[in-house]
Tab-separated table of C-alpha atoms in Angstrom:
chain	number	residue	atom	x	y	z
A	18	MET	CA	-20.878	8.733	-29.194
A	19	LYS	CA	-17.298	9.468	-27.904
A	20	LEU	CA	-15.748	8.504	-24.564
A	21	ARG	CA	-16.884	10.955	-21.854
A	22	LYS	CA	-13.401	12.130	-20.757
A	23	THR	CA	-14.373	13.999	-17.515
A	24	GLY	CA	-16.442	10.993	-16.262
A	25	PHE	CA	-13.618	8.575	-17.203
A	26	ALA	CA	-11.065	10.841	-15.341
A	27	ALA	CA	-13.299	10.889	-12.278
A	28	GLY	CA	-13.590	7.096	-12.325
A	29	PHE	CA	-9.886	6.633	-12.870
A	30	LEU	CA	-8.995	8.907	-9.922
A	31	SER	CA	-11.435	7.096	-7.660
A	32	ILE	CA	-9.808	3.774	-8.616
A	33	ILE	CA	-6.373	5.305	-7.814
A	34	LEU	CA	-7.817	6.402	-4.348
A	35	ALA	CA	-9.151	2.855	-3.748
A	36	PHE	CA	-5.842	1.062	-4.501
A	37	ILE	CA	-2.810	3.267	-4.491
A	38	ALA	CA	-1.016	4.784	-1.516
A	39	GLY	CA	1.365	7.054	-3.312
A	40	VAL	CA	3.057	7.686	-6.626
A	41	PRO	CA	6.485	9.295	-7.259
A	42	PHE	CA	6.108	12.575	-9.056
A	43	SER	CA	9.698	13.553	-9.390
A	44	PHE	CA	12.213	11.334	-11.156
A	45	SER	CA	15.108	13.656	-10.561
A	46	ASN	CA	18.091	12.287	-8.446
A	47	GLU	CA	18.377	15.623	-6.530
A	48	THR	CA	14.837	15.420	-5.035
A	49	ALA	CA	14.638	12.232	-3.094
A	50	ASN	CA	11.421	10.912	-1.574
A	51	SER	CA	9.199	13.029	-3.768
A	52	ILE	CA	6.055	11.037	-3.314
A	53	LEU	CA	2.518	12.242	-3.966
A	54	ASN	CA	0.607	10.669	-1.021
A	55	PHE	CA	-3.144	9.888	-1.444
A	56	SER	CA	-3.922	9.848	2.254
A	57	ILE	CA	-7.264	11.253	3.141
A	58	LEU	CA	-6.690	12.071	6.868
A	59	ILE	CA	-3.458	12.332	8.851
A	60	ILE	CA	-4.000	12.024	12.685
A	61	ASN	CA	-0.874	11.946	14.904
A	62	ASN	CA	1.426	10.917	12.013
A	63	VAL	CA	-0.912	7.995	11.160
A	64	GLU	CA	-2.060	8.304	7.590
A	65	TYR	CA	-5.562	7.130	6.749
A	66	PHE	CA	-6.595	5.933	3.348
A	67	SER	CA	-9.731	4.409	1.839
A	68	TRP	CA	-8.346	0.863	2.366
A	69	GLY	CA	-6.738	1.203	5.775
A	70	TYR	CA	-3.929	3.138	7.438
A	71	ILE	CA	-0.132	3.402	7.600
A	72	SER	CA	1.574	3.752	10.896
A	73	ASN	CA	5.307	3.743	11.270
A	74	ASP	CA	5.611	2.608	7.610
A	75	ILE	CA	3.557	-0.497	8.227
A	76	GLY	CA	0.223	-0.818	6.499
A	77	TYR	CA	-2.982	-2.108	8.190
A	78	THR	CA	-6.273	-2.992	6.578
A	79	SER	CA	-9.584	-4.181	7.934
A	80	LEU	CA	-10.971	-5.282	4.550
A	81	GLY	CA	-12.113	-8.907	4.548
A	82	PHE	CA	-15.099	-11.008	5.424
A	83	SER	CA	-13.740	-12.494	8.697
A	84	SER	CA	-15.895	-10.531	11.040
A	85	ILE	CA	-19.010	-8.259	11.053
A	86	GLU	CA	-16.925	-5.179	11.930
A	87	ASN	CA	-15.091	-5.596	8.603
A	88	PHE	CA	-18.326	-4.752	6.745
A	89	ILE	CA	-17.975	-1.127	7.761
A	90	ALA	CA	-14.534	-1.025	6.295
A	91	ILE	CA	-15.695	-2.800	3.092
A	92	SER	CA	-18.667	-0.341	2.774
A	93	ILE	CA	-16.332	2.641	2.964
A	94	TRP	CA	-13.874	1.101	0.517
A	95	LEU	CA	-16.804	0.175	-1.824
A	96	LEU	CA	-17.855	3.853	-1.913
A	97	PHE	CA	-14.496	4.597	-3.552
A	98	PHE	CA	-14.223	1.433	-5.711
A	99	LEU	CA	-17.893	1.666	-6.988
A	100	THR	CA	-17.415	5.417	-7.753
A	101	GLY	CA	-14.413	4.416	-9.865
A	102	LEU	CA	-16.233	1.469	-11.602
A	103	PHE	CA	-19.439	3.531	-12.259
A	104	GLY	CA	-17.481	6.400	-13.561
A	105	ILE	CA	-15.596	4.270	-16.080
A	106	MET	CA	-18.678	2.254	-17.059
A	107	ALA	CA	-20.860	5.356	-17.469
A	108	SER	CA	-18.197	6.974	-19.719
A	109	SER	CA	-17.781	4.206	-22.269
A	110	PRO	CA	-18.794	5.303	-25.819
A	111	LYS	CA	-21.692	2.833	-26.156
A	112	SER	CA	-23.291	3.533	-22.785
A	113	ASN	CA	-26.952	4.526	-22.641
A	114	PRO	CA	-27.006	8.358	-21.717
A	115	LYS	CA	-29.975	7.827	-19.339
A	116	HIS	CA	-28.181	5.139	-17.417
A	117	SER	CA	-24.944	7.002	-17.483
A	118	LYS	CA	-26.708	10.047	-15.920
A	119	LYS	CA	-27.991	7.851	-13.147
A	120	LEU	CA	-24.540	6.430	-12.452
A	121	TYR	CA	-23.032	9.856	-12.264
A	122	LYS	CA	-25.716	10.799	-9.767
A	123	PHE	CA	-24.908	7.781	-7.725
A	124	ASN	CA	-21.191	8.825	-7.862
A	125	ILE	CA	-22.041	12.288	-6.508
A	126	LEU	CA	-24.064	10.731	-3.734
A	127	PHE	CA	-21.238	8.305	-2.805
A	128	ILE	CA	-18.573	11.104	-2.781
A	129	LEU	CA	-20.767	13.421	-0.765
A	130	LEU	CA	-21.262	10.620	1.710
A	131	THR	CA	-17.493	9.934	1.962
A	132	LEU	CA	-16.714	13.683	2.331
A	133	PHE	CA	-19.294	13.851	5.116
A	134	ILE	CA	-17.831	10.767	6.899
A	135	TYR	CA	-14.211	12.132	6.788
A	136	THR	CA	-15.124	15.687	7.640
A	137	LEU	CA	-17.163	14.436	10.602
A	138	ASP	CA	-14.135	12.355	11.613
A	139	TYR	CA	-11.858	15.385	11.314
A	140	ILE	CA	-14.228	17.500	13.440
A	141	PHE	CA	-14.519	14.883	16.101
A	142	VAL	CA	-10.784	14.502	16.372
A	143	ILE	CA	-10.092	18.250	16.545
A	144	PHE	CA	-12.746	19.004	19.168
A	145	ASN	CA	-12.500	15.887	21.354
A	146	SER	CA	-8.799	15.355	21.717
A	147	LEU	CA	-5.452	16.930	21.681
A	148	SER	CA	-4.435	15.023	18.598
A	149	THR	CA	-3.222	16.933	15.491
A	150	ALA	CA	-5.284	16.199	12.400
A	151	PHE	CA	-4.764	17.300	8.823
A	152	PHE	CA	-6.593	16.540	5.597
A	153	GLY	CA	-4.405	14.698	3.100
A	154	PHE	CA	-4.201	15.217	-0.723
A	155	GLY	CA	-6.774	12.366	-1.079
A	156	TYR	CA	-9.401	14.460	0.570
A	157	TYR	CA	-8.928	17.356	-1.913
A	158	LEU	CA	-8.870	14.795	-4.736
A	159	LEU	CA	-12.413	13.739	-3.651
A	160	TYR	CA	-13.604	17.379	-4.349
A	161	ILE	CA	-11.978	17.189	-7.716
A	162	ILE	CA	-13.766	13.883	-8.416
A	163	LEU	CA	-17.015	15.503	-7.370
A	164	VAL	CA	-16.575	18.453	-9.649
A	165	LEU	CA	-15.644	16.159	-12.608
A	166	ASN	CA	-18.841	14.104	-12.000
A	167	ILE	CA	-20.979	17.293	-11.979
A	168	ILE	CA	-19.307	18.450	-15.174
A	169	SER	CA	-20.015	14.989	-16.726
A	170	ILE	CA	-23.788	15.318	-15.914
A	171	LYS	CA	-23.833	18.933	-17.337
A	172	ILE	CA	-22.201	17.708	-20.562
A	173	LEU	CA	-24.667	14.810	-20.779
A	174	LYS	CA	-27.596	17.268	-20.369
A	175	LYS	CA	-26.286	19.472	-23.051
A	176	SER	CA	-25.784	16.611	-25.538
B	297	MET	CA	-21.548	-5.055	-24.173
B	298	ASN	CA	-22.654	-6.831	-20.996
B	299	LYS	CA	-20.679	-4.853	-18.398
B	300	ILE	CA	-21.734	-6.945	-15.396
B	301	GLY	CA	-20.838	-10.042	-17.322
B	302	PHE	CA	-17.393	-8.556	-18.131
B	303	CYS	CA	-16.884	-7.712	-14.382
B	304	SER	CA	-17.785	-11.261	-13.560
B	305	GLY	CA	-15.219	-12.586	-16.085
B	306	ILE	CA	-12.506	-10.327	-14.676
B	307	LEU	CA	-13.341	-11.451	-11.166
B	308	SER	CA	-13.029	-15.104	-12.284
B	309	ILE	CA	-9.573	-14.376	-13.809
B	310	ILE	CA	-8.410	-12.526	-10.713
B	311	ILE	CA	-9.456	-15.448	-8.369
B	312	SER	CA	-7.899	-18.017	-10.708
B	313	PHE	CA	-4.457	-16.502	-10.638
B	314	LEU	CA	-3.907	-14.189	-7.725
B	315	GLN	CA	-3.048	-14.944	-4.020
B	316	SER	CA	-4.328	-11.610	-2.819
B	317	ILE	CA	-5.552	-8.239	-4.009
B	318	PRO	CA	-2.853	-5.572	-3.252
B	319	LEU	CA	-4.088	-2.420	-1.451
B	320	GLY	CA	-2.021	0.749	-0.736
B	321	ILE	CA	0.173	0.183	-3.804
B	322	TYR	CA	3.432	2.294	-3.872
B	323	PHE	CA	6.296	2.461	-6.308
B	324	ASP	CA	9.603	2.066	-4.573
B	325	SER	CA	12.221	0.292	-6.772
B	326	GLY	CA	9.320	-1.735	-8.207
B	327	ILE	CA	5.706	-2.155	-7.287
B	328	SER	CA	4.989	-2.960	-3.636
B	329	SER	CA	1.895	-2.746	-1.392
B	330	TYR	CA	1.271	-1.852	2.225
B	331	ALA	CA	-1.676	-4.338	2.751
B	332	SER	CA	-3.637	-6.915	0.767
B	333	ILE	CA	-6.875	-8.853	0.901
B	334	SER	CA	-6.175	-12.619	0.820
B	335	LEU	CA	-8.171	-14.628	-1.724
B	336	SER	CA	-7.977	-17.955	0.137
B	337	LEU	CA	-11.073	-20.167	-0.063
B	338	PHE	CA	-10.550	-21.717	3.369
B	339	SER	CA	-7.696	-22.699	5.635
B	340	ASN	CA	-6.894	-25.624	7.765
B	341	ASN	CA	-3.802	-26.600	9.860
B	342	ASN	CA	-1.859	-23.542	8.664
B	343	ILE	CA	-2.597	-24.400	5.005
B	344	ASP	CA	-4.374	-21.867	2.852
B	345	PHE	CA	-6.382	-23.262	-0.067
B	346	PHE	CA	-6.860	-21.118	-3.181
B	347	ILE	CA	-8.503	-21.675	-6.579
B	348	TRP	CA	-5.064	-22.221	-8.078
B	349	GLY	CA	-3.346	-24.329	-5.274
B	350	THR	CA	-2.304	-24.308	-1.662
B	351	ILE	CA	0.219	-22.428	0.522
B	352	ASP	CA	1.583	-24.198	3.649
B	353	GLN	CA	2.184	-21.238	5.939
B	354	SER	CA	4.317	-23.262	8.390
B	355	LYS	CA	6.791	-24.409	5.788
B	356	LEU	CA	6.099	-21.696	3.280
B	357	VAL	CA	5.564	-24.311	0.472
B	358	VAL	CA	3.443	-23.325	-2.501
B	359	GLN	CA	1.807	-26.122	-4.460
B	360	SER	CA	-0.552	-25.844	-7.532
B	361	TRP	CA	-3.495	-28.181	-7.919
B	362	LEU	CA	-1.743	-29.579	-10.991
B	363	GLU	CA	0.838	-31.106	-8.684
B	364	ALA	CA	-1.300	-31.755	-5.714
B	365	ASN	CA	-4.529	-33.180	-7.121
B	366	LEU	CA	-5.679	-33.471	-10.794
B	367	ILE	CA	-9.431	-33.628	-9.987
B	368	SER	CA	-9.196	-30.376	-7.925
B	369	PHE	CA	-7.156	-28.892	-10.773
B	370	PHE	CA	-9.923	-29.539	-13.238
B	371	MET	CA	-12.798	-28.650	-10.913
B	372	LEU	CA	-11.282	-25.441	-9.504
B	373	ASN	CA	-8.542	-23.982	-11.511
B	374	LEU	CA	-9.410	-25.051	-15.082
B	375	PHE	CA	-13.186	-24.354	-14.601
B	376	MET	CA	-12.562	-20.849	-13.285
B	377	ILE	CA	-9.976	-19.918	-16.051
B	378	ILE	CA	-12.414	-21.288	-18.727
B	379	THR	CA	-15.235	-19.385	-17.062
B	380	GLY	CA	-13.199	-16.159	-17.017
B	381	ILE	CA	-12.150	-16.323	-20.675
B	382	ILE	CA	-15.628	-17.336	-22.141
B	383	THR	CA	-17.358	-14.764	-20.038
B	384	ILE	CA	-15.158	-11.910	-21.191
B	385	VAL	CA	-15.682	-13.052	-24.735
B	386	GLY	CA	-19.432	-13.758	-24.305
B	387	SER	CA	-19.957	-10.318	-22.697
B	388	THR	CA	-19.136	-8.668	-26.077
B	389	MET	CA	-21.452	-10.872	-28.076
B	390	GLU	CA	-24.879	-9.151	-28.192
B	391	ARG	CA	-26.601	-12.320	-29.470
B	392	MET	CA	-28.383	-15.340	-28.013
B	393	SER	CA	-25.100	-17.163	-28.017
B	394	GLY	CA	-23.742	-14.516	-25.701
B	395	LYS	CA	-26.642	-14.909	-23.299
B	396	ALA	CA	-26.036	-18.769	-23.431
B	397	ILE	CA	-22.393	-18.137	-22.427
B	398	MET	CA	-23.561	-16.072	-19.519
B	399	SER	CA	-25.714	-18.980	-18.378
B	400	LEU	CA	-22.818	-21.338	-18.724
B	401	ASN	CA	-20.718	-18.932	-16.678
B	402	SER	CA	-23.111	-18.999	-13.821
B	403	LEU	CA	-23.454	-22.796	-14.045
B	404	LEU	CA	-19.642	-23.313	-13.896
B	405	ILE	CA	-19.217	-20.969	-10.876
B	406	LEU	CA	-22.094	-22.854	-9.168
B	407	ILE	CA	-20.317	-26.185	-9.892
B	408	VAL	CA	-17.096	-24.769	-8.325
B	409	ILE	CA	-18.972	-23.569	-5.203
B	410	ILE	CA	-20.726	-26.974	-4.796
B	411	TYR	CA	-17.387	-28.779	-5.233
B	412	ILE	CA	-15.860	-26.630	-2.465
B	413	SER	CA	-18.800	-26.780	-0.190
B	414	ILE	CA	-19.949	-30.350	-0.552
B	415	PHE	CA	-17.380	-32.603	-2.332
B	416	ILE	CA	-14.222	-31.392	-0.563
B	417	PRO	CA	-15.602	-32.066	2.972
B	418	LEU	CA	-17.019	-35.473	1.895
B	419	ASN	CA	-13.870	-36.705	0.258
B	420	SER	CA	-11.247	-34.390	1.861
B	421	ILE	CA	-8.461	-36.924	2.204
B	422	GLU	CA	-8.628	-37.955	-1.442
B	423	LEU	CA	-9.028	-34.460	-2.806
B	424	ILE	CA	-6.937	-32.147	-0.655
B	425	ARG	CA	-4.923	-34.769	1.511
B	426	ILE	CA	-6.220	-33.201	4.773
B	427	ALA	CA	-9.141	-34.290	6.869
B	428	ILE	CA	-11.784	-31.526	7.040
B	429	ASP	CA	-15.512	-31.806	7.748
B	430	PHE	CA	-18.350	-29.495	7.029
B	431	MET	CA	-17.991	-27.684	10.342
B	432	GLY	CA	-14.243	-27.279	9.902
B	433	LEU	CA	-14.720	-25.889	6.332
B	434	PHE	CA	-17.492	-23.449	7.136
B	435	THR	CA	-15.747	-22.072	10.190
B	436	SER	CA	-12.519	-21.386	8.253
B	437	LEU	CA	-13.946	-19.797	5.059
B	438	GLY	CA	-11.681	-17.109	3.593
B	439	ASN	CA	-12.362	-14.030	1.398
B	440	GLY	CA	-12.014	-16.104	-1.810
B	441	TYR	CA	-15.183	-18.118	-1.045
B	442	TYR	CA	-17.209	-14.975	-0.489
B	443	VAL	CA	-15.787	-13.487	-3.740
B	444	LEU	CA	-16.988	-16.576	-5.488
B	445	ILE	CA	-20.485	-16.065	-4.056
B	446	ILE	CA	-20.409	-12.354	-5.244
B	447	ASN	CA	-19.182	-13.625	-8.646
B	448	LEU	CA	-22.172	-16.020	-8.840
B	449	ILE	CA	-24.572	-13.210	-8.024
B	450	LEU	CA	-22.935	-10.988	-10.772
B	451	ALA	CA	-23.185	-13.864	-13.223
B	452	LEU	CA	-26.878	-14.351	-12.512
B	453	ILE	CA	-27.541	-10.644	-12.918
B	454	ALA	CA	-25.461	-10.832	-16.217
B	455	ILE	CA	-27.871	-13.442	-17.677
B	456	ARG	CA	-30.904	-11.164	-17.093
B	457	SER	CA	-29.163	-7.877	-18.268
B	458	HIS	CA	-27.524	-9.362	-21.362
B	459	PRO	CA	-28.164	-6.997	-24.296
B	460	LEU	CA	-29.517	-8.427	-27.497
B	461	GLU	CA	-29.096	-6.786	-30.914
B	462	THR	CA	-32.388	-5.729	-32.450
B	463	GLU	CA	-32.463	-5.720	-36.244
């Protein structure tokens, strides 16, 4: 059994969303500040990520065990992290196809839940205030991860 | 391969060496991060205690357990490093010896938790040079302590789910 590339790619992208804020995508001297930002939502110039938000170039996070409220932040972050971990674990060459299928299904469930949360957030912001809200690149990356997980399940079924 | 055991080993290594887990990593003339989750076990009088040592936040002095206290070095730092290494090795061994290593892993993590929760408050002056009682300890627990508890749960699951080769 070979490494399942689509599942691995989905897991890797989820891990990137869980930990990384942005990556430079142009190394040319002429195009300065070419950074691919993984923000999921942008509301009033505040960029929201899976781990927290950036306002005026300062990052804030609520992840931790210091208070009960933090568990909501941890739960949302775990949706991203576990999707990554499950995707990579399920794609390893020696993994049991039955277990892998279950993990991919969990991943799809987690991503749909995340998309639902952020879409609802966006709708509330748009309809209830005068704030400007946009989806960031991270939001569209979630759709890519979802599609990659669906493809992984289909490949598993075929094999 | 025992994947849960492997995750437990990685978690042990992370907590043995890192001060915090970086979040919101960006690449601007090197690697930086916007935020981080501190892995301190507990804090008292502006001093954060980690598996590898202490940080005095008021003077910004970092001290490893090897310099501060040898018993704490053996019981915290060395135990966790050994746990991490043997668990990563043991997770690849699909034999009874691998399962025994998983049991040893959970036992060592349990010893570390007991040392922090019971022995440090009982002999705090001798072990960490600061007076701290049970109440003081349990009201100032940090993320590192909870990560240890999660690690113990993973280690216990890893014993049950350890794969054995059938001939």
